[in-house]
């Protein structure tokens, strides 16, 4: 989680960020480029996570990686409002018989889980990435909630995307509904760990100002990505 992840930048990394800035609030923001922007990542603290070793979180907590703030977990879900969706791959490569992080690559169609390139073995983990606001966060900061691998996609990513698509088909914008992001424990022959769960919370009415912020963030993010911008998470 301490490694820097990047959504692939297809053009110049110094591309200027195209975003709407209210009158009188430019503050030199016209010089900001995509290289300057980092979006905190929401992830699950596992047994070997640094936040657990440092005593900042417990195994199964849902944490954001900018300030190591616990947003939810086993005791209760994190509540988010999604405003943008993107698929990608997290790629790992085999080094001395072990998998090491290689990078985040844009979705370019279905890939084989395991590939060999120039004699090196690579592993492709599909990711469902939801850009979200956190309910109750007065700063309306944006986060990336990434469901990596088949377990997380099946337990949270695909159900959440299905519910979002159903809403859109009814003419309801995706940011008009809040979602409970929880965790559940799974296991195999290698051990136990936590994966995400996701369910729409129809009882929560998303405030108008939050929906407006989400709509603006979606427009800005779409503009940036369509022009080849790179988005990083610490």
Coordinates of N, CA and C in Angstrom, one line a residue:
X1 N 0.8 -1.2 0.0 CA 0.0 0.0 0.0 C 0.8 1.3 0.0
X2 N 2.2 1.1 0.3 CA 3.0 2.3 0.3 C 3.6 2.6 -1.1
X3 N 3.4 1.7 -2.0 CA 3.9 1.9 -3.4 C 2.9 2.9 -4.1
X4 N 3.5 3.7 -5.0 CA 2.7 4.6 -5.8 C 2.1 3.9 -6.9
X5 N 0.8 4.0 -7.0 CA 0.1 3.4 -8.1 C -0.3 4.5 -9.2
X6 N -0.3 4.2 -10.4 CA -0.6 5.1 -11.5 C -1.6 4.6 -12.4
X7 N -2.6 5.3 -12.8 CA -3.4 5.0 -14.0 C -2.6 5.5 -15.2
X8 N -2.5 4.6 -16.2 CA -1.5 4.9 -17.3 C -1.8 6.2 -17.9
X9 N -0.7 7.0 -18.1 CA -0.7 8.3 -18.8 C -0.3 8.0 -20.2
X10 N -1.2 8.2 -21.1 CA -1.0 8.0 -22.6 C -0.4 9.2 -23.3
X11 N -0.4 10.3 -22.6 CA 0.2 11.5 -23.3 C 1.2 12.1 -22.3
X12 N 1.5 13.4 -22.5 CA 2.4 14.1 -21.7 C 2.0 14.2 -20.3
X13 N 2.9 13.8 -19.3 CA 2.5 13.8 -17.9 C 2.3 15.2 -17.4
X14 N 2.8 16.2 -18.1 CA 2.7 17.5 -17.7 C 1.4 18.2 -18.2
X15 N 0.5 17.3 -18.7 CA -0.8 17.8 -19.2 C -1.5 18.6 -18.1
X16 N -2.0 19.8 -18.5 CA -2.7 20.6 -17.5 C -4.0 20.0 -17.1
X17 N -4.4 20.2 -15.9 CA -5.7 19.7 -15.4 C -6.8 20.6 -15.8
X18 N -7.8 20.1 -16.6 CA -8.9 20.9 -17.0 C -10.0 20.7 -16.0
X19 N -10.2 21.7 -15.2 CA -11.2 21.7 -14.2 C -11.9 23.0 -14.0
X20 N -13.1 23.0 -13.5 CA -13.9 24.2 -13.3 C -13.5 24.9 -12.0
X21 N -13.0 26.1 -12.1 CA -12.6 26.8 -10.9 C -13.5 28.0 -10.7
X22 N -14.2 28.2 -9.5 CA -15.1 29.3 -9.3 C -14.3 30.6 -9.5
X23 N -15.1 31.7 -10.0 CA -14.5 33.0 -10.1 C -13.9 33.5 -8.8
X24 N -12.7 34.1 -8.9 CA -12.1 34.6 -7.7 C -11.3 33.6 -6.9
X25 N -11.3 32.4 -7.3 CA -10.6 31.3 -6.5 C -9.5 30.6 -7.3
X26 N -9.0 31.3 -8.4 CA -8.0 30.7 -9.2 C -6.7 30.3 -8.4
X27 N -6.2 31.3 -7.6 CA -5.1 31.0 -6.7 C -3.9 30.3 -7.4
X28 N -3.7 30.6 -8.7 CA -2.6 30.0 -9.4 C -2.9 28.6 -9.8
X29 N -4.1 28.2 -9.7 CA -4.5 26.8 -10.0 C -4.4 26.5 -11.5
X30 N -4.2 27.5 -12.4 CA -4.1 27.3 -13.8 C -2.8 26.6 -14.1
X31 N -1.9 26.6 -13.1 CA -0.5 26.0 -13.4 C -0.5 24.5 -12.9
X32 N -1.6 24.1 -12.3 CA -1.7 22.7 -11.8 C -1.7 21.7 -13.0
X33 N -0.9 20.6 -12.9 CA -0.9 19.6 -13.9 C -1.4 18.3 -13.2
X34 N -1.6 17.3 -14.1 CA -2.1 16.0 -13.5 C -1.0 15.4 -12.7
X35 N 0.3 15.8 -12.9 CA 1.4 15.2 -12.1 C 1.3 15.6 -10.6
X36 N 0.6 16.7 -10.4 CA 0.5 17.3 -9.0 C -0.6 16.7 -8.2
X37 N -1.5 15.9 -8.8 CA -2.7 15.4 -8.2 C -2.6 14.0 -7.6
X38 N -2.9 13.8 -6.4 CA -3.0 12.5 -5.8 C -4.3 12.3 -5.2
X39 N -4.9 11.1 -5.4 CA -6.2 10.8 -4.8 C -6.0 9.7 -3.8
X40 N -6.4 9.9 -2.6 CA -6.2 8.8 -1.6 C -6.9 7.6 -2.0
X41 N -6.3 6.4 -1.6 CA -6.9 5.1 -1.9 C -7.5 4.6 -0.7
X42 N -8.7 4.0 -0.8 CA -9.4 3.3 0.3 C -9.1 1.8 0.1
X43 N -8.6 1.2 1.2 CA -8.2 -0.2 1.2 C -8.6 -0.9 2.5
X44 N -8.4 -2.2 2.6 CA -8.6 -3.0 3.8 C -7.3 -3.3 4.5
X45 N -7.2 -3.0 5.7 CA -6.0 -3.3 6.5 C -6.0 -4.8 6.7
X46 N -4.9 -5.5 6.3 CA -4.7 -6.9 6.5 C -3.7 -7.1 7.6
X47 N -3.5 -8.4 8.0 CA -2.7 -8.7 9.1 C -1.2 -8.1 9.0
X48 N -0.7 -8.1 7.7 CA 0.7 -7.6 7.5 C 0.7 -6.2 7.1
X49 N -0.4 -5.5 7.1 CA -0.4 -4.1 6.7 C 0.4 -3.2 7.7
X50 N 1.1 -2.2 7.2 CA 1.9 -1.3 8.0 C 1.0 -0.6 9.1
X51 N -0.2 -0.2 8.7 CA -1.1 0.5 9.6 C -1.4 -0.3 10.8
X52 N -1.4 -1.6 10.7 CA -1.7 -2.5 11.8 C -0.4 -2.6 12.7
X53 N 0.7 -2.8 12.0 CA 2.0 -2.8 12.8 C 2.2 -1.5 13.6
X54 N 1.8 -0.4 13.0 CA 2.0 0.9 13.7 C 0.9 1.2 14.7
X55 N -0.1 0.3 14.8 CA -1.2 0.5 15.8 C -2.2 1.5 15.4
X56 N -2.2 1.9 14.1 CA -3.2 2.9 13.6 C -4.5 2.3 13.2
X57 N -4.5 1.0 12.9 CA -5.7 0.3 12.5 C -5.6 -1.2 12.9
X58 N -6.8 -1.8 12.8 CA -6.8 -3.3 13.1 C -7.1 -4.0 11.8
X59 N -6.8 -5.3 11.8 CA -7.1 -6.1 10.7 C -8.6 -6.1 10.4
X60 N -8.9 -5.8 9.1 CA -10.3 -5.8 8.8 C -10.9 -4.3 8.8
X61 N -10.1 -3.4 9.2 CA -10.5 -2.0 9.1 C -10.4 -1.4 7.7
X62 N -11.3 -0.6 7.3 CA -11.3 0.1 6.0 C -10.6 1.5 6.2
X63 N -9.5 1.7 5.5 CA -8.6 2.8 5.8 C -8.3 3.6 4.5
X64 N -8.1 4.9 4.6 CA -7.6 5.7 3.5 C -6.2 5.9 3.7
X65 N -5.4 6.0 2.6 CA -4.0 5.9 2.8 C -3.3 7.3 2.7
X66 N -4.0 8.4 2.8 CA -3.4 9.7 2.9 C -3.1 10.1 4.3
X67 N -4.1 9.9 5.2 CA -3.9 10.2 6.6 C -4.0 8.9 7.5
X68 N -4.2 7.8 6.9 CA -4.4 6.5 7.6 C -5.6 6.6 8.5
X69 N -6.7 7.3 8.0 CA -7.9 7.4 8.8 C -8.8 6.2 8.6
X70 N -9.3 5.6 9.7 CA -10.2 4.5 9.6 C -11.6 5.0 9.2
X71 N -12.2 4.4 8.2 CA -13.5 4.9 7.7 C -14.6 3.9 8.0
X72 N -14.2 2.7 8.4 CA -15.2 1.6 8.7 C -14.5 0.3 8.9
X73 N -15.3 -0.8 8.8 CA -14.7 -2.1 9.0 C -15.6 -3.1 9.5
X74 N -15.1 -4.0 10.4 CA -15.9 -5.1 11.0 C -17.0 -4.5 11.9
X75 N -16.8 -3.4 12.5 CA -17.8 -2.9 13.4 C -18.9 -2.1 12.7
X76 N -18.7 -1.7 11.5 CA -19.7 -0.9 10.7 C -19.1 -0.5 9.4
X77 N -19.9 -0.4 8.4 CA -19.4 0.0 7.0 C -19.0 1.4 6.9
X78 N -18.2 1.6 5.9 CA -17.9 3.0 5.4 C -19.0 3.3 4.4
X79 N -19.5 4.6 4.4 CA -20.6 5.0 3.6 C -20.0 5.9 2.5
X80 N -20.2 5.6 1.2 CA -19.6 6.4 0.2 C -20.7 6.7 -0.9
X81 N -20.4 7.8 -1.7 CA -21.2 8.2 -2.8 C -20.3 8.1 -4.0
X82 N -20.6 7.2 -4.9 CA -19.7 7.1 -6.1 C -20.1 8.1 -7.2
X83 N -19.0 8.6 -7.9 CA -19.3 9.5 -9.0 C -18.6 9.2 -10.3
X84 N -17.7 8.2 -10.3 CA -17.0 7.8 -11.5 C -16.5 6.4 -11.4
X85 N -16.5 5.6 -12.5 CA -16.0 4.2 -12.6 C -15.0 4.0 -13.7
X86 N -14.0 3.2 -13.4 CA -13.0 2.9 -14.4 C -12.4 1.5 -14.1
X87 N -12.2 0.8 -15.1 CA -11.5 -0.5 -15.0 C -10.0 -0.4 -15.3
X88 N -9.2 -1.2 -14.6 CA -7.8 -1.2 -14.8 C -7.2 -2.5 -14.5
X89 N -5.9 -2.7 -14.6 CA -5.2 -3.9 -14.2 C -4.1 -3.5 -13.2
X90 N -4.0 -4.2 -12.1 CA -2.8 -4.1 -11.3 C -1.9 -5.3 -11.8
X91 N -0.7 -4.9 -12.2 CA 0.3 -5.9 -12.8 C 1.4 -6.2 -11.8
X92 N 1.6 -7.5 -11.5 CA 2.7 -7.9 -10.7 C 3.6 -8.8 -11.6
X93 N 4.9 -8.8 -11.2 CA 5.9 -9.6 -12.0 C 6.6 -10.5 -11.0
X94 N 7.1 -11.6 -11.5 CA 7.8 -12.6 -10.7 C 9.3 -12.3 -10.7
X95 N 9.8 -12.1 -9.4 CA 11.2 -11.8 -9.2 C 11.7 -12.8 -8.2
X96 N 12.6 -13.6 -8.6 CA 13.2 -14.6 -7.7 C 12.1 -15.5 -7.0
X97 N 11.1 -15.8 -7.9 CA 10.1 -16.7 -7.4 C 9.0 -16.1 -6.6
X98 N 9.0 -14.7 -6.4 CA 8.0 -14.0 -5.7 C 7.4 -12.9 -6.5
X99 N 6.1 -12.6 -6.2 CA 5.4 -11.6 -7.0 C 5.7 -10.2 -6.4
X100 N 6.1 -9.3 -7.3 CA 6.3 -7.9 -6.9 C 5.5 -7.0 -7.7
X101 N 5.1 -5.8 -7.1 CA 4.3 -4.8 -7.8 C 5.0 -4.3 -9.0
X102 N 4.3 -4.2 -10.1 CA 5.0 -3.7 -11.3 C 4.3 -2.4 -11.8
X103 N 3.0 -2.3 -11.7 CA 2.3 -1.1 -12.1 C 0.9 -1.2 -12.3
X104 N 0.2 -0.1 -12.5 CA -1.2 -0.1 -12.8 C -1.4 0.3 -14.3
X105 N -2.1 -0.5 -15.0 CA -2.3 -0.3 -16.4 C -3.7 -0.2 -16.8
X106 N -4.0 0.7 -17.7 CA -5.4 0.9 -18.2 C -6.0 -0.3 -18.7
X107 N -7.3 -0.5 -18.6 CA -8.0 -1.6 -19.1 C -8.0 -1.6 -20.7
X108 N -7.5 -2.6 -21.3 CA -7.4 -2.7 -22.7 C -8.1 -4.0 -23.3
X109 N -9.1 -4.5 -22.6 CA -9.7 -5.8 -23.0 C -9.3 -6.9 -22.0
X110 N -9.9 -8.0 -22.2 CA -9.6 -9.1 -21.3 C -8.2 -9.7 -21.4
X111 N -7.5 -9.9 -20.3 CA -6.2 -10.5 -20.4 C -6.2 -11.8 -19.7
X112 N -5.2 -12.6 -20.0 CA -4.9 -13.8 -19.3 C -4.3 -13.4 -17.9
X113 N -4.7 -14.2 -16.9 CA -4.1 -13.9 -15.6 C -2.6 -13.9 -15.6
X114 N -2.0 -14.9 -16.3 CA -0.6 -15.1 -16.3 C -0.1 -14.9 -17.7
X115 N 1.0 -14.1 -17.9 CA 1.6 -13.8 -19.2 C 3.1 -13.9 -19.0
X116 N 3.8 -14.3 -20.1 CA 5.2 -14.3 -20.1 C 5.7 -13.4 -21.2
X117 N 6.5 -12.4 -20.9 CA 7.0 -11.4 -21.8 C 8.5 -11.3 -21.6
X118 N 9.2 -11.6 -22.7 CA 10.7 -11.5 -22.7 C 11.3 -12.4 -21.6
X119 N 10.6 -13.6 -21.4 CA 11.1 -14.5 -20.4 C 10.7 -14.2 -18.9
X120 N 10.0 -13.1 -18.7 CA 9.5 -12.7 -17.4 C 8.0 -13.0 -17.2
X121 N 7.7 -13.5 -16.1 CA 6.3 -13.9 -15.8 C 5.5 -12.7 -15.2
X122 N 4.4 -12.3 -15.7 CA 3.6 -11.2 -15.2 C 2.2 -11.8 -14.8
X123 N 1.6 -11.1 -13.8 CA 0.3 -11.5 -13.3 C -0.6 -10.3 -13.4
X124 N -1.8 -10.5 -14.1 CA -2.7 -9.4 -14.3 C -3.9 -9.5 -13.3
X125 N -4.1 -8.6 -12.4 CA -5.2 -8.6 -11.5 C -6.2 -7.5 -12.0
X126 N -7.4 -7.9 -12.4 CA -8.4 -6.8 -12.8 C -8.8 -6.0 -11.6
X127 N -9.1 -4.8 -11.9 CA -9.5 -3.8 -10.8 C -10.8 -3.1 -11.3
X128 N -11.8 -3.0 -10.4 CA -12.9 -2.2 -10.6 C -12.7 -1.0 -9.7
X129 N -12.5 0.2 -10.3 CA -12.2 1.4 -9.5 C -13.4 2.4 -9.5
X130 N -13.8 2.7 -8.3 CA -14.9 3.6 -8.1 C -14.3 4.9 -7.4
X131 N -14.5 6.0 -8.0 CA -14.1 7.3 -7.4 C -15.3 7.8 -6.6
X132 N -15.1 8.1 -5.3 CA -16.2 8.3 -4.4 C -15.9 9.5 -3.5
X133 N -17.0 10.0 -2.9 CA -17.0 10.9 -1.8 C -17.4 10.1 -0.5
X134 N -16.9 10.5 0.6 CA -17.3 9.7 1.8 C -18.4 10.5 2.6
X135 N -19.5 9.8 2.9 CA -20.6 10.5 3.5 C -20.2 11.0 4.9
X136 N -20.5 12.2 5.2 CA -20.1 12.8 6.5 C -18.8 13.6 6.5
X137 N -18.1 13.5 5.4 CA -16.8 14.2 5.2 C -17.1 15.6 4.7
X138 N -17.0 16.6 5.6 CA -17.4 18.0 5.2 C -16.4 18.6 4.2
X139 N -15.2 18.0 4.0 CA -14.3 18.6 3.0 C -14.6 18.1 1.6
X140 N -15.5 17.1 1.5 CA -15.9 16.5 0.2 C -14.7 16.1 -0.6
X141 N -13.7 15.5 0.1 CA -12.5 15.0 -0.6 C -12.9 13.8 -1.4
X142 N -12.2 13.6 -2.5 CA -12.5 12.5 -3.4 C -11.5 11.4 -3.0
X143 N -11.9 10.1 -3.2 CA -11.1 8.9 -2.9 C -11.3 7.9 -4.1
X144 N -10.3 7.0 -4.2 CA -10.5 5.9 -5.1 C -10.7 4.7 -4.3
X145 N -11.8 4.0 -4.5 CA -12.1 2.7 -3.9 C -11.9 1.6 -5.0
X146 N -10.8 0.8 -4.8 CA -10.4 -0.1 -5.8 C -10.7 -1.5 -5.3
X147 N -11.5 -2.3 -6.1 CA -11.8 -3.7 -5.8 C -10.8 -4.5 -6.7
X148 N -9.8 -5.1 -6.1 CA -8.8 -5.8 -6.9 C -9.0 -7.3 -6.8
X149 N -8.9 -8.0 -8.0 CA -8.9 -9.4 -8.0 C -10.4 -10.0 -8.0
X150 N -10.5 -11.2 -8.3 CA -11.8 -11.8 -8.5 C -12.6 -11.9 -7.2
X151 N -12.0 -12.1 -6.1 CA -12.7 -12.1 -4.8 C -13.4 -10.8 -4.5
X152 N -12.7 -9.7 -4.6 CA -13.2 -8.4 -4.3 C -14.2 -8.0 -5.4
X153 N -13.9 -8.3 -6.6 CA -14.9 -7.9 -7.7 C -16.2 -8.7 -7.5
X154 N -16.1 -9.9 -7.2 CA -17.4 -10.7 -7.1 C -18.1 -10.4 -5.8
X155 N -17.5 -10.0 -4.8 CA -18.2 -9.7 -3.5 C -18.6 -8.3 -3.4
X156 N -18.0 -7.4 -4.1 CA -18.3 -6.0 -4.0 C -18.4 -5.2 -5.3
X157 N -17.3 -5.3 -6.1 CA -17.2 -4.5 -7.3 C -18.4 -4.7 -8.3
X158 N -18.6 -6.0 -8.6 CA -19.7 -6.3 -9.6 C -21.1 -6.0 -9.1
X159 N -21.4 -6.4 -7.8 CA -22.7 -6.0 -7.2 C -22.9 -4.5 -7.2
X160 N -21.9 -3.7 -6.8 CA -22.0 -2.3 -6.8 C -22.2 -1.7 -8.2
X161 N -21.5 -2.2 -9.1 CA -21.6 -1.7 -10.5 C -23.0 -2.0 -11.1
X162 N -23.5 -3.2 -10.8 CA -24.8 -3.6 -11.2 C -25.9 -2.7 -10.7
X163 N -25.8 -2.4 -9.4 CA -26.8 -1.5 -8.8 C -26.7 -0.1 -9.3
X164 N -25.5 0.3 -9.6 CA -25.3 1.7 -10.2 C -25.9 1.7 -11.6
X165 N -25.7 0.7 -12.4 CA -26.2 0.6 -13.8 C -27.7 0.6 -13.8
X166 N -28.3 -0.2 -12.8 CA -29.8 -0.2 -12.7 C -30.3 1.2 -12.4
X167 N -29.6 1.9 -11.5 CA -30.1 3.3 -11.2 C -30.0 4.2 -12.4
X168 N -28.9 4.1 -13.1 CA -28.7 4.9 -14.3 C -29.8 4.7 -15.4
X169 N -30.1 3.4 -15.5 CA -31.1 3.0 -16.5 C -32.5 3.5 -16.1
X170 N -32.7 3.8 -14.9 CA -34.0 4.4 -14.4 C -33.9 6.0 -14.4
X171 N -32.8 6.5 -14.9 CA -32.6 7.9 -15.0 C -32.1 8.6 -13.7
X172 N -31.6 7.7 -12.8 CA -31.1 8.2 -11.5 C -29.6 8.3 -11.6
X173 N -29.0 9.5 -11.4 CA -27.5 9.6 -11.5 C -26.8 8.7 -10.4
X174 N -25.6 8.2 -10.7 CA -25.0 7.3 -9.7 C -24.7 7.9 -8.4
X175 N -24.5 9.2 -8.3 CA -24.2 9.9 -7.1 C -25.4 10.3 -6.3
X176 N -26.6 9.8 -6.7 CA -27.8 10.0 -5.9 C -28.1 9.0 -4.9
X177 N -27.2 8.0 -4.8 CA -27.4 6.9 -3.8 C -26.1 6.7 -3.0
X178 N -26.2 6.4 -1.8 CA -25.0 6.1 -0.9 C -24.9 4.5 -0.9
X179 N -23.7 4.1 -0.7 CA -23.4 2.7 -0.6 C -22.6 2.3 0.7
X180 N -23.0 1.2 1.3 CA -22.3 0.7 2.5 C -21.2 -0.2 2.0
X181 N -20.0 0.2 2.4 CA -18.8 -0.6 2.0 C -18.3 -1.3 3.3
X182 N -18.5 -2.6 3.3 CA -18.1 -3.4 4.5 C -17.0 -4.4 4.2
X183 N -16.8 -5.4 5.1 CA -15.8 -6.4 4.9 C -16.3 -7.7 5.3
X184 N -15.7 -8.8 4.8 CA -16.0 -10.1 5.3 C -14.7 -10.9 5.2
X185 N -14.6 -11.9 6.0 CA -13.4 -12.7 6.0 C -13.5 -13.9 5.1
X186 N -12.5 -14.2 4.3 CA -12.4 -15.4 3.5 C -11.1 -16.1 3.8
X187 N -11.1 -17.3 3.3 CA -9.8 -18.1 3.5 C -9.6 -19.2 2.4
X188 N -8.4 -19.6 2.3 CA -8.1 -20.7 1.4 C -6.9 -21.4 2.1
X189 N -6.2 -22.3 1.3 CA -5.2 -23.1 1.9 C -4.0 -22.2 2.4
X190 N -3.9 -21.0 1.9 CA -2.8 -20.1 2.3 C -3.1 -19.3 3.5
X191 N -4.3 -19.2 3.9 CA -4.6 -18.4 5.1 C -6.0 -17.7 5.0
X192 N -6.1 -16.7 5.9 CA -7.4 -15.9 6.0 C -7.1 -14.4 5.7
X193 N -8.0 -13.7 5.1 CA -7.9 -12.3 4.9 C -9.3 -11.7 4.7
X194 N -9.4 -10.4 4.5 CA -10.6 -9.7 4.4 C -10.8 -9.2 3.0
X195 N -12.1 -9.3 2.5 CA -12.4 -8.7 1.2 C -13.6 -7.7 1.4
X196 N -13.8 -6.9 0.4 CA -14.9 -5.9 0.5 C -16.3 -6.5 0.2
X197 N -17.3 -5.8 0.8 CA -18.7 -6.0 0.4 C -19.3 -4.7 0.0
X198 N -20.3 -4.6 -0.7 CA -20.9 -3.4 -1.1 C -22.4 -3.5 -1.3
X199 N -23.2 -2.6 -0.7 CA -24.7 -2.7 -0.8 C -25.2 -1.2 -0.8
X200 N -26.2 -1.0 -1.7 CA -26.8 0.3 -1.7 C -27.6 0.6 -0.5
X201 N -27.5 1.8 0.1 CA -28.3 2.1 1.2 C -29.4 3.1 0.8
X202 N -30.6 2.6 0.5 CA -31.7 3.4 -0.1 C -32.3 4.3 1.0
X203 N -32.0 4.1 2.2 CA -32.6 4.9 3.3 C -31.9 6.2 3.5
X204 N -30.7 6.3 2.9 CA -29.9 7.6 3.1 C -30.2 8.5 1.9
X205 N -30.6 9.7 2.3 CA -30.8 10.7 1.2 C -29.5 11.5 1.1
X206 N -28.9 11.5 -0.1 CA -27.7 12.2 -0.3 C -28.0 13.7 -0.5
X207 N -27.4 14.5 0.4 CA -27.6 16.0 0.3 C -27.3 16.6 -1.1
X208 N -28.1 17.6 -1.4 CA -27.9 18.2 -2.7 C -26.5 18.7 -3.0
X209 N -25.9 19.3 -1.9 CA -24.5 19.9 -2.1 C -23.5 18.8 -2.4
X210 N -23.8 17.6 -1.8 CA -22.9 16.4 -2.0 C -23.0 15.9 -3.5
X211 N -24.3 15.9 -3.9 CA -24.5 15.4 -5.3 C -23.9 16.4 -6.3
X212 N -24.0 17.7 -6.0 CA -23.5 18.7 -6.9 C -21.9 18.6 -6.9
X213 N -21.3 18.4 -5.8 CA -19.9 18.2 -5.7 C -19.5 16.9 -6.5
X214 N -20.2 15.9 -6.4 CA -20.0 14.6 -7.1 C -20.1 14.8 -8.6
X215 N -21.1 15.5 -9.0 CA -21.3 15.8 -10.4 C -20.1 16.6 -11.0
X216 N -19.7 17.6 -10.3 CA -18.5 18.4 -10.7 C -17.3 17.5 -10.8
X217 N -17.0 16.7 -9.8 CA -15.8 15.9 -9.7 C -15.9 14.9 -10.9
X218 N -17.0 14.4 -11.2 CA -17.1 13.4 -12.3 C -16.8 14.1 -13.6
X219 N -17.3 15.3 -13.8 CA -17.0 16.0 -15.1 C -15.5 16.4 -15.2
X220 N -14.9 16.8 -14.1 CA -13.5 17.1 -14.1 C -12.6 15.9 -14.4
X221 N -13.0 14.8 -13.7 CA -12.2 13.6 -13.9 C -12.3 13.0 -15.3
X222 N -13.5 13.1 -15.9 CA -13.7 12.6 -17.2 C -12.9 13.5 -18.2
X223 N -12.9 14.7 -18.0 CA -12.1 15.6 -18.8 C -10.6 15.3 -18.8
X224 N -10.1 15.1 -17.5 CA -8.7 14.8 -17.3 C -8.3 13.5 -18.0
X225 N -9.1 12.4 -17.8 CA -8.8 11.1 -18.3 C -8.9 11.1 -19.8
X226 N -9.9 11.8 -20.3 CA -10.1 11.7 -21.8 C -8.9 12.4 -22.5
X227 N -8.2 13.3 -21.8 CA -7.0 14.0 -22.4 C -5.7 13.3 -22.0
X228 N -5.8 12.1 -21.4 CA -4.6 11.3 -21.1 C -3.9 11.6 -19.8
X229 N -4.7 12.2 -18.9 CA -4.0 12.6 -17.6 C -3.7 11.3 -16.8
X230 N -2.8 11.5 -15.9 CA -2.4 10.4 -14.9 C -2.9 10.7 -13.6
X231 N -3.5 9.8 -12.9 CA -4.0 10.0 -11.5 C -3.2 9.0 -10.6
X232 N -2.6 9.6 -9.6 CA -1.8 8.7 -8.7 C -2.5 8.6 -7.3
X233 N -2.2 7.5 -6.7 CA -2.6 7.3 -5.3 C -1.3 7.0 -4.5
X234 N -1.2 7.6 -3.3 CA 0.0 7.4 -2.5 C 0.1 5.9 -2.1

